[in-house]
Coordinates of C-alpha atoms and ligand atoms in Angstrom, one line a residue:
X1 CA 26.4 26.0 8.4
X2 CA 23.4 26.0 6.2
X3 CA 21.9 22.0 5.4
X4 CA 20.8 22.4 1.9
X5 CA 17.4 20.6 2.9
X6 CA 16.4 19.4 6.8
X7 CA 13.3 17.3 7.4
X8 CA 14.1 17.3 11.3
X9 CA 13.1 20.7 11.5
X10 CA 9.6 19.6 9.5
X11 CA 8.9 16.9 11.9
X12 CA 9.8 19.2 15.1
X13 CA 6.7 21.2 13.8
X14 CA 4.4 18.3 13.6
X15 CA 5.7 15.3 15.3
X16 CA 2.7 14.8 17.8
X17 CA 0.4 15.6 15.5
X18 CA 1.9 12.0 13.0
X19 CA 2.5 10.5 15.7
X20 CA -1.1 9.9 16.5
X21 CA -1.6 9.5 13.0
X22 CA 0.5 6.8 12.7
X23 CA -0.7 4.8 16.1
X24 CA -4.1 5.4 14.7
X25 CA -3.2 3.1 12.2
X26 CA -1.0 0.4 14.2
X27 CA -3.9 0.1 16.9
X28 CA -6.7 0.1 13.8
X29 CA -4.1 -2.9 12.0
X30 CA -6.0 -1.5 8.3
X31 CA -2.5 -1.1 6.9
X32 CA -3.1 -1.4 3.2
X33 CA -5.2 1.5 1.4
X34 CA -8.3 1.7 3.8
X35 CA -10.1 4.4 5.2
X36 CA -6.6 7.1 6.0
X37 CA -5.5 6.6 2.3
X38 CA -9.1 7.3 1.4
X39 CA -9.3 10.6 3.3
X40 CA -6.0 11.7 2.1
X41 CA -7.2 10.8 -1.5
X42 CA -9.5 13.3 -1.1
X43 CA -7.8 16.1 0.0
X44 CA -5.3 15.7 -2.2
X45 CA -7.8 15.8 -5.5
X46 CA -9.0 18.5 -4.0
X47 CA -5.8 20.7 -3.3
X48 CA -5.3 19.6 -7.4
X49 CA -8.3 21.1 -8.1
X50 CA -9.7 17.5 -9.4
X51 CA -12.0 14.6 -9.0
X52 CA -9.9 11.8 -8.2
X53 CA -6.6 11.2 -6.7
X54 CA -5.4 7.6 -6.8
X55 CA -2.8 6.5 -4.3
X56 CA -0.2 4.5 -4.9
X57 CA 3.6 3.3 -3.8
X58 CA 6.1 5.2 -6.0
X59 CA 6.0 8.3 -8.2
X60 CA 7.5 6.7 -10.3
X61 CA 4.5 3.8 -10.2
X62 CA 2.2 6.9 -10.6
X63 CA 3.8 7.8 -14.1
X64 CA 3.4 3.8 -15.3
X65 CA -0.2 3.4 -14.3
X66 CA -0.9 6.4 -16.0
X67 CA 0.8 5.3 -19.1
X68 CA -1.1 1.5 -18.4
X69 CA -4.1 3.5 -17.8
X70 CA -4.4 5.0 -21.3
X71 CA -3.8 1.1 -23.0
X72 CA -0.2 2.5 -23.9
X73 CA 2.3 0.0 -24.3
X74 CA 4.6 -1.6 -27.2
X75 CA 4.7 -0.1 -30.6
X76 CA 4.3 3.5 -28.9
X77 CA 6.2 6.4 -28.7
X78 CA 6.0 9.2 -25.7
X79 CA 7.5 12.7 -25.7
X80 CA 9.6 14.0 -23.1
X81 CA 12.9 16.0 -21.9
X82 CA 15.9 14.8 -20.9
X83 CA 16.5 17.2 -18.0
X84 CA 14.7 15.0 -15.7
X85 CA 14.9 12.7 -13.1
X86 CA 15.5 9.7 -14.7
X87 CA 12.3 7.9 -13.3
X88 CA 10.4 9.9 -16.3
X89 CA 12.0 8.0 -18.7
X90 CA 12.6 5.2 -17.3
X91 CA 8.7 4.8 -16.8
X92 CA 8.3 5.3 -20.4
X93 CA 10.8 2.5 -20.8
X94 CA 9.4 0.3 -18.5
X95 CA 5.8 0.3 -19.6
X96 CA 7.3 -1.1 -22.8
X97 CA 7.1 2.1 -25.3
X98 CA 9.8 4.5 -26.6
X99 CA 10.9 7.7 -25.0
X100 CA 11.0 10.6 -27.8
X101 CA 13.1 13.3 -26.0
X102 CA 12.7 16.8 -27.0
X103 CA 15.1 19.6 -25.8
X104 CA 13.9 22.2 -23.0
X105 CA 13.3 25.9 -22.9
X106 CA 16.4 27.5 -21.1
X107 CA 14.7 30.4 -19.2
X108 CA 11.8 27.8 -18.1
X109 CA 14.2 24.9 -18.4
X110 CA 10.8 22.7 -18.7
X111 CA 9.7 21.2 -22.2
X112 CA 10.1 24.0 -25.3
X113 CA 6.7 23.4 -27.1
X114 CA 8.3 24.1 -30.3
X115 CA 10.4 21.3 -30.6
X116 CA 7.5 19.0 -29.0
X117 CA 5.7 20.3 -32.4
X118 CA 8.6 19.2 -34.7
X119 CA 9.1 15.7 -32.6
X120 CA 5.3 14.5 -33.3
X121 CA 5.6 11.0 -35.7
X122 CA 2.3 8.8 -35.9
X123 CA 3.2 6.7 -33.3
X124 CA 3.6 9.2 -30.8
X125 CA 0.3 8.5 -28.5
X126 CA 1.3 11.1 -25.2
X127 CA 3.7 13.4 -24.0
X128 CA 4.4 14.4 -20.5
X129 CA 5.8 17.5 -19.2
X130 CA 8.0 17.9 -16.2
X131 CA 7.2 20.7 -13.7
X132 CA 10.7 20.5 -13.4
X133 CA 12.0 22.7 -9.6
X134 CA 8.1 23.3 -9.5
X135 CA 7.8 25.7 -11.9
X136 CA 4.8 24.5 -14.0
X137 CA 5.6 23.7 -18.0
X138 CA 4.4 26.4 -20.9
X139 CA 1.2 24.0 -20.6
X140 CA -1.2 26.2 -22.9
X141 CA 1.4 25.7 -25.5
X142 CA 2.0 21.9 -25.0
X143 CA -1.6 20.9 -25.1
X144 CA -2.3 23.2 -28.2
X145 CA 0.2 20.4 -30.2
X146 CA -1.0 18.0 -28.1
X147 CA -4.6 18.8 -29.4
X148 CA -3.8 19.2 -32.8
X149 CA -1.9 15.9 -32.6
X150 CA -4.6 13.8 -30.6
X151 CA -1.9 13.4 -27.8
X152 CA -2.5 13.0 -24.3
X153 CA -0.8 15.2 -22.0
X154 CA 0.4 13.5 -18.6
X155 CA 1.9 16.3 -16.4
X156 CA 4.9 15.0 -14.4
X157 CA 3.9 17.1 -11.2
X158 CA 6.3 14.8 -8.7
X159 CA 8.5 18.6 -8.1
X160 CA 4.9 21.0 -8.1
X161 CA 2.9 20.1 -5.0
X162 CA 1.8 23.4 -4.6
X163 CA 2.2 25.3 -8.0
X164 CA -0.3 27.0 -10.5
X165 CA -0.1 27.6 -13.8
X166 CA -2.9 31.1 -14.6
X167 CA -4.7 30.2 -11.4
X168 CA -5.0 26.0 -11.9
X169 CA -3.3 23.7 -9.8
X170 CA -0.5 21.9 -11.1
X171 CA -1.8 18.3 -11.8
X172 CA -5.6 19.4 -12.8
X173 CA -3.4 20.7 -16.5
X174 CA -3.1 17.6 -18.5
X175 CA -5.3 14.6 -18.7
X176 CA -3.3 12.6 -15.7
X177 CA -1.0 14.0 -13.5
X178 CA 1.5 12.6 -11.7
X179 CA 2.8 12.8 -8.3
X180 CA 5.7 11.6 -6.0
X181 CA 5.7 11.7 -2.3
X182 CA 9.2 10.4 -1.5
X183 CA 10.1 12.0 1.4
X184 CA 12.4 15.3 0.4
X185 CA 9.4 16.1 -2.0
X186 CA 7.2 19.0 -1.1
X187 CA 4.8 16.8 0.2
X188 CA 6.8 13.6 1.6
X189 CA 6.0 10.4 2.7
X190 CA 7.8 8.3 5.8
X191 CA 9.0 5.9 2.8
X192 CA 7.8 5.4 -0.6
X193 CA 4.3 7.2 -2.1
X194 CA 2.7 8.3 -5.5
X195 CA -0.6 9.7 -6.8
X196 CA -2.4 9.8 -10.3
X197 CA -4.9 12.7 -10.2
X198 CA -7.3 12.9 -12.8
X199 CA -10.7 15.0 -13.8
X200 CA -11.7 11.4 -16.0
X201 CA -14.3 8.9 -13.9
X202 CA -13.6 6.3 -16.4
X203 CA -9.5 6.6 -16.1
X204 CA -9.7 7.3 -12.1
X205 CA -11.7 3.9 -11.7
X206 CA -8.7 2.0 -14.3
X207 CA -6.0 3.4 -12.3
X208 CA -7.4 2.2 -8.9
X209 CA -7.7 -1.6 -10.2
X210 CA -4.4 -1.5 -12.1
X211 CA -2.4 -0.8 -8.9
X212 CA -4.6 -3.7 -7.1
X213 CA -4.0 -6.4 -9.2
X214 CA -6.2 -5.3 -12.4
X215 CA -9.6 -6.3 -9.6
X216 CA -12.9 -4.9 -9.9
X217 CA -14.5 -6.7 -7.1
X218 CA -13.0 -9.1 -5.1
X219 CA -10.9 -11.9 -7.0
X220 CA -12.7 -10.8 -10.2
X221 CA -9.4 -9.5 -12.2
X222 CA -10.5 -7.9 -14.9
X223 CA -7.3 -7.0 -16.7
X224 CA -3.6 -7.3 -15.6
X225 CA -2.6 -5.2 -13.2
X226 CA 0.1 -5.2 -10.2
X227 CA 0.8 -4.4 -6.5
X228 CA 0.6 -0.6 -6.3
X229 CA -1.3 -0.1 -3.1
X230 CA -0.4 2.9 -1.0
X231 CA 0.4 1.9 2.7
X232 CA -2.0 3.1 5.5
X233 CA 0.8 4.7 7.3
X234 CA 1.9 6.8 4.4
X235 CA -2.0 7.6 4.1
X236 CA -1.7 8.6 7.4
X237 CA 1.4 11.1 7.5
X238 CA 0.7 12.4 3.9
X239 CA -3.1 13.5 4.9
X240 CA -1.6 15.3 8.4
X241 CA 1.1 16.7 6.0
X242 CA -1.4 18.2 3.6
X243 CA -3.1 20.2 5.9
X244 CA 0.3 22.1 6.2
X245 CA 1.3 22.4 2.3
X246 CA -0.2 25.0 1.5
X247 CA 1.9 27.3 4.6
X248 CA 5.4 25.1 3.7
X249 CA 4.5 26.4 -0.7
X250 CA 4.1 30.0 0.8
X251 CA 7.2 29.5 2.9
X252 CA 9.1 28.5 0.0
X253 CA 7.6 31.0 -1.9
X254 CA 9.5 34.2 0.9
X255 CA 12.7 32.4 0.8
X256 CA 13.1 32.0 -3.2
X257 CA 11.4 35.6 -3.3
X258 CA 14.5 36.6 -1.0
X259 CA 17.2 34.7 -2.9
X260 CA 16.2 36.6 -5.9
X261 CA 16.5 39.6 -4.4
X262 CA 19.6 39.3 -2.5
X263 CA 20.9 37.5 -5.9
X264 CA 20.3 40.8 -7.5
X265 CA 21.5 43.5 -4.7
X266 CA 24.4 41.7 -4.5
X267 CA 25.6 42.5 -8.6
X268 CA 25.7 38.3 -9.1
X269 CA 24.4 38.6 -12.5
X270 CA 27.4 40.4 -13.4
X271 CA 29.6 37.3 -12.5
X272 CA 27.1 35.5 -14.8
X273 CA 24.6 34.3 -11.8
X274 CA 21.5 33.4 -13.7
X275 CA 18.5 33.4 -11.1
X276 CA 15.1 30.9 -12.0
X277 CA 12.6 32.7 -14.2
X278 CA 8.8 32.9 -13.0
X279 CA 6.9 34.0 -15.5
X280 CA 3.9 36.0 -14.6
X281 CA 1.5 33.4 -15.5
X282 CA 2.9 30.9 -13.2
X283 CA 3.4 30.2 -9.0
X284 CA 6.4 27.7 -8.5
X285 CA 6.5 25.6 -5.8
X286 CA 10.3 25.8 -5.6
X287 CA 10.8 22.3 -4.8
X288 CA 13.8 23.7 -5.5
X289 CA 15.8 27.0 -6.3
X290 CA 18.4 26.7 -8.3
X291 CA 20.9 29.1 -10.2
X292 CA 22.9 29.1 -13.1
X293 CA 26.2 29.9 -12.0
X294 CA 29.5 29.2 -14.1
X295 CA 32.3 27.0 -12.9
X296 CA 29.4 24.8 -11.2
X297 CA 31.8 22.2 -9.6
X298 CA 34.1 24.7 -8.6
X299 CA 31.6 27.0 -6.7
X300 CA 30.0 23.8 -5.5
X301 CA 32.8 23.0 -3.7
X302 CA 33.7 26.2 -2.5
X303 CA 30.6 26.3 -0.9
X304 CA 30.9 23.1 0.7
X305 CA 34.1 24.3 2.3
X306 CA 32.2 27.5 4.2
X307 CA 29.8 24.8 5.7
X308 CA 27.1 25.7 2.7
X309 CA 25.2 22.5 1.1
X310 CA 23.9 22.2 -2.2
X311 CA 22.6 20.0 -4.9
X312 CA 22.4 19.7 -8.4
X313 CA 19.1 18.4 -10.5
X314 CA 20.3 16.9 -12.7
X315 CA 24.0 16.8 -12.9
X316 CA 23.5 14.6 -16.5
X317 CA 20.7 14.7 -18.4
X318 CA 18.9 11.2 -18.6
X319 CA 20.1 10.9 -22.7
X320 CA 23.6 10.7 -21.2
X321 CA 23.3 8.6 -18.4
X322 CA 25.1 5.1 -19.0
X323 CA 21.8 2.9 -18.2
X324 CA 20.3 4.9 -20.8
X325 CA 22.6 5.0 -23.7
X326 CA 20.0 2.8 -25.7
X327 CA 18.0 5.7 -26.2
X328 CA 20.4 6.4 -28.7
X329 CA 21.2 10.3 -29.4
X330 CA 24.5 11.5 -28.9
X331 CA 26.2 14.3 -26.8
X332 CA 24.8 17.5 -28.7
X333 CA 21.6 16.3 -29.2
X334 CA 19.9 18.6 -26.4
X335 CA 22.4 21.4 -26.5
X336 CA 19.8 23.8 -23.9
X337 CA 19.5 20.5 -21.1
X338 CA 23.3 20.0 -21.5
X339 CA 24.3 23.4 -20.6
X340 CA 21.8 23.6 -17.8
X341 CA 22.8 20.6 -16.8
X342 CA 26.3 21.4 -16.2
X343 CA 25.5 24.9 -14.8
X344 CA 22.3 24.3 -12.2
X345 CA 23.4 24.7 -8.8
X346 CA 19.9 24.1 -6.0
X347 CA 20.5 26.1 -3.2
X348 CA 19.3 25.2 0.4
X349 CA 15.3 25.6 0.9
X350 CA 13.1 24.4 2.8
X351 CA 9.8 25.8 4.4
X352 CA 11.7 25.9 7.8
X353 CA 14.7 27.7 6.9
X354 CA 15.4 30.9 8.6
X355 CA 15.4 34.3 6.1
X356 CA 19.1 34.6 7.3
X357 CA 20.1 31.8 5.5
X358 CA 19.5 33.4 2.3
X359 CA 22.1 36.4 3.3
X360 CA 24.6 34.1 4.3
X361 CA 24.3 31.9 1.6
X362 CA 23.9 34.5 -1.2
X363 CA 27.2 36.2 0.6
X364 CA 29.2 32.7 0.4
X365 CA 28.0 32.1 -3.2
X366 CA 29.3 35.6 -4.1
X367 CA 32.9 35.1 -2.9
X368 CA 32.6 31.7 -4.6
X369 CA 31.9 32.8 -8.0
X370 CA 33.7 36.2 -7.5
X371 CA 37.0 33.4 -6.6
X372 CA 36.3 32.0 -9.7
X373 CA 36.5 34.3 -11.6
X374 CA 39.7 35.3 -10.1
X375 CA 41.0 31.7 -10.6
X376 CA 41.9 31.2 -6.9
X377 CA 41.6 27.9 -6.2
X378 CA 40.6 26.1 -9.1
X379 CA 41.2 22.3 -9.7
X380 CA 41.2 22.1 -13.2
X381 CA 37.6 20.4 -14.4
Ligands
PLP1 C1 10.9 12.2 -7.7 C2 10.6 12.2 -9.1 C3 10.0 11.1 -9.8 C4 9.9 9.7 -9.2 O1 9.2 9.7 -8.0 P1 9.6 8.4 -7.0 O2 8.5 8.6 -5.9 O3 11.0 8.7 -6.5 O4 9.4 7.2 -7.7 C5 9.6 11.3 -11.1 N1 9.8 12.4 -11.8 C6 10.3 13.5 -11.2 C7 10.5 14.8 -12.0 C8 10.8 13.4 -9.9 O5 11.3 14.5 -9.3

């Protein structure tokens, strides 16, 4: 039995040590923001590699207060993929601006800059990335258009706690970056948490009165904001939890280094096993690995029936979900996201795993796909 993901084990490792953390804050009864957001705050620009890190309740609140925070609303266009979760878009959406959707590169399955390029109209203000498994975006690429375009690039860093891209932490690439700390993340949360990190005083000090209201001072509201404040517990766990990151990246780092290996040994690229690419400029953070196999359904469930669990991210890419059909392209429209989309198969990582979970598992996805192939116990979709 291998759990495709199992925060237990996490919380084995450091339950005294949040524990305290978290009476700290019940005896200290600061539970909004305060002085354990603060510190976290801080270590968290810093592991970013930037000046500011502004806490807040959602990732997906830290991708609309970066939007609010560059004045981007109505009457604007932003640029992203459609192999994401659907929070990237739907952030777009919400802020009041049109998602432009551009198709992904298939070995790096994050944004292809070249279409980004041939996507740019004149109301296109920003586009935003996605880091998507944690493997940082072609970002040298991206903010060359970007440049050339005046865009600004927000990073969607909610899967990269932890990754580089030529020696820079993911979030310190593009103007903002965004962060999610729900709990199965890299870096989770007990509940609900977001971050905006940004090199920019003036944007930094924006951000932090949009998710309070729009206040600079007390009861002066300067501009309209909302309720975005991080709670003290989650300040709490996440600035315990940071300490460790950097062990559970490397951690992550051995096993995906092991599928890959095993992936190979084992001949699986023959039975059309297509491993994640890490180009030699980039460090993923493997929030999650995930292969291209054939037959994914099939393989998935054959899995599933030797005790082996996996996911898939994303099963439909966001231009094809129902809520979404008023974005309005059809099916075609990304051909490189709708392949990967019904290929990607995650398969179970986490920092505690033990090393002999990747032979079992690469053993189990072997007979799966080599089954396949065979057409032994197909079910027909
Ligand atoms: C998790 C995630 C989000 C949203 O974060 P929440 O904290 O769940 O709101 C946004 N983008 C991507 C790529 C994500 O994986």
């Amino acid at each position: 039995m291998v759990p495709f993901l199992d925060l237990k084990a996490q919380y084995a490792s450091i339950g005294p040590e949040l524990e305290a953390a978290v009476v700290e804050v019940l005896r200290s009864t600061h539970y909004v923001l305060g002085p354990k957001v603060a510190a976290f705050e801080t270590g968290f620009a810093a592991t970013c590699g930037v000046r500011h890190a502004v806490a807040v309740n959602s990732g997906t609140t830290a991708l609309t207060l970066a939007l609010q925070a560059l004045g981007i609303g109505p009457g604007d266009a932003i640029i992203t993929v459609p192999l994401t979760f659907v929070a990237t878009v739907a952030a777009i959406e919400q802020v009041g601006a049109r998602p432009v959707l551009v198709d992904v590169d298939p070995a790096t399955r994050a944004m292809d800059p070249e279409l980004l390029e041939a996507a740019v109209t004149p109301d296109v203000r920003a586009v935003i990335p996605v880091h998507l498994h944690g493997l940082p975006a072609d970002m040298d690429a991206i903010s060359a258009v970007a440049e050339r375009h005046g865009l600004v690039v927000i990073e969607d860093a909610a899967q990269a706690h932890g990754a580089g891209y030529k020696g820079r932490p993911a979030g310190s690439l593009g103007r903002l970056g965004c962060f999610s700390f729900y709990p199965a993340k890299n870096l989770g949360a007990a509940g609900e948490g977001g971050a905006v990190v940004t090199d920019d005083d003036e944007l930094a000090s924006v951000l932090r009165s949009l998710r309070d209201w729009g206040q600079e001072g007390k009861s002066n509201h300067t501009r309209k904001g909302t309720n975005a404040r991080m709670e003290a517990i989650q300040g709490a766990v996440l600035e315990v939890k940071l300490r460790h990151l950097g062990t559970w990246v490397e951690a992550r780092r051995r096993l995906a280094r092991a599928y890959t290996t095993a992936i190979a040994d084992g001949g699986l690229a023959d039975s059309g096993v297509v491993v994640p690419t890490l180009p030699q400029d980039r460090d993923s953070a493997y929030h999650v690995y995930a292969v291209e196999v054939p037959d994914r359904d099939n393989v998935r469930r054959r899995l599933d029936a030797e005790g082996i669990s996996t996911a898939v991210h994303y099963p439909v890419p966001v231009h094809r979900q129902p809520g979404h059909a008023d974005l309005g392209y059809a099916a075609g429209a990304f051909p490189v996201s709708e392949r990967l989309a019904s290929r990607l198969l995650s398969l179970p990582l986490y920092p505690e795993m033990p090393a002999t979970a990747v032979d079992e598992v690469v053993a189990a996805l072997s007979r799966a796909v080599r089954e396949g192939a065979a057409g032994v116990g197909r079910t027909g979709t």
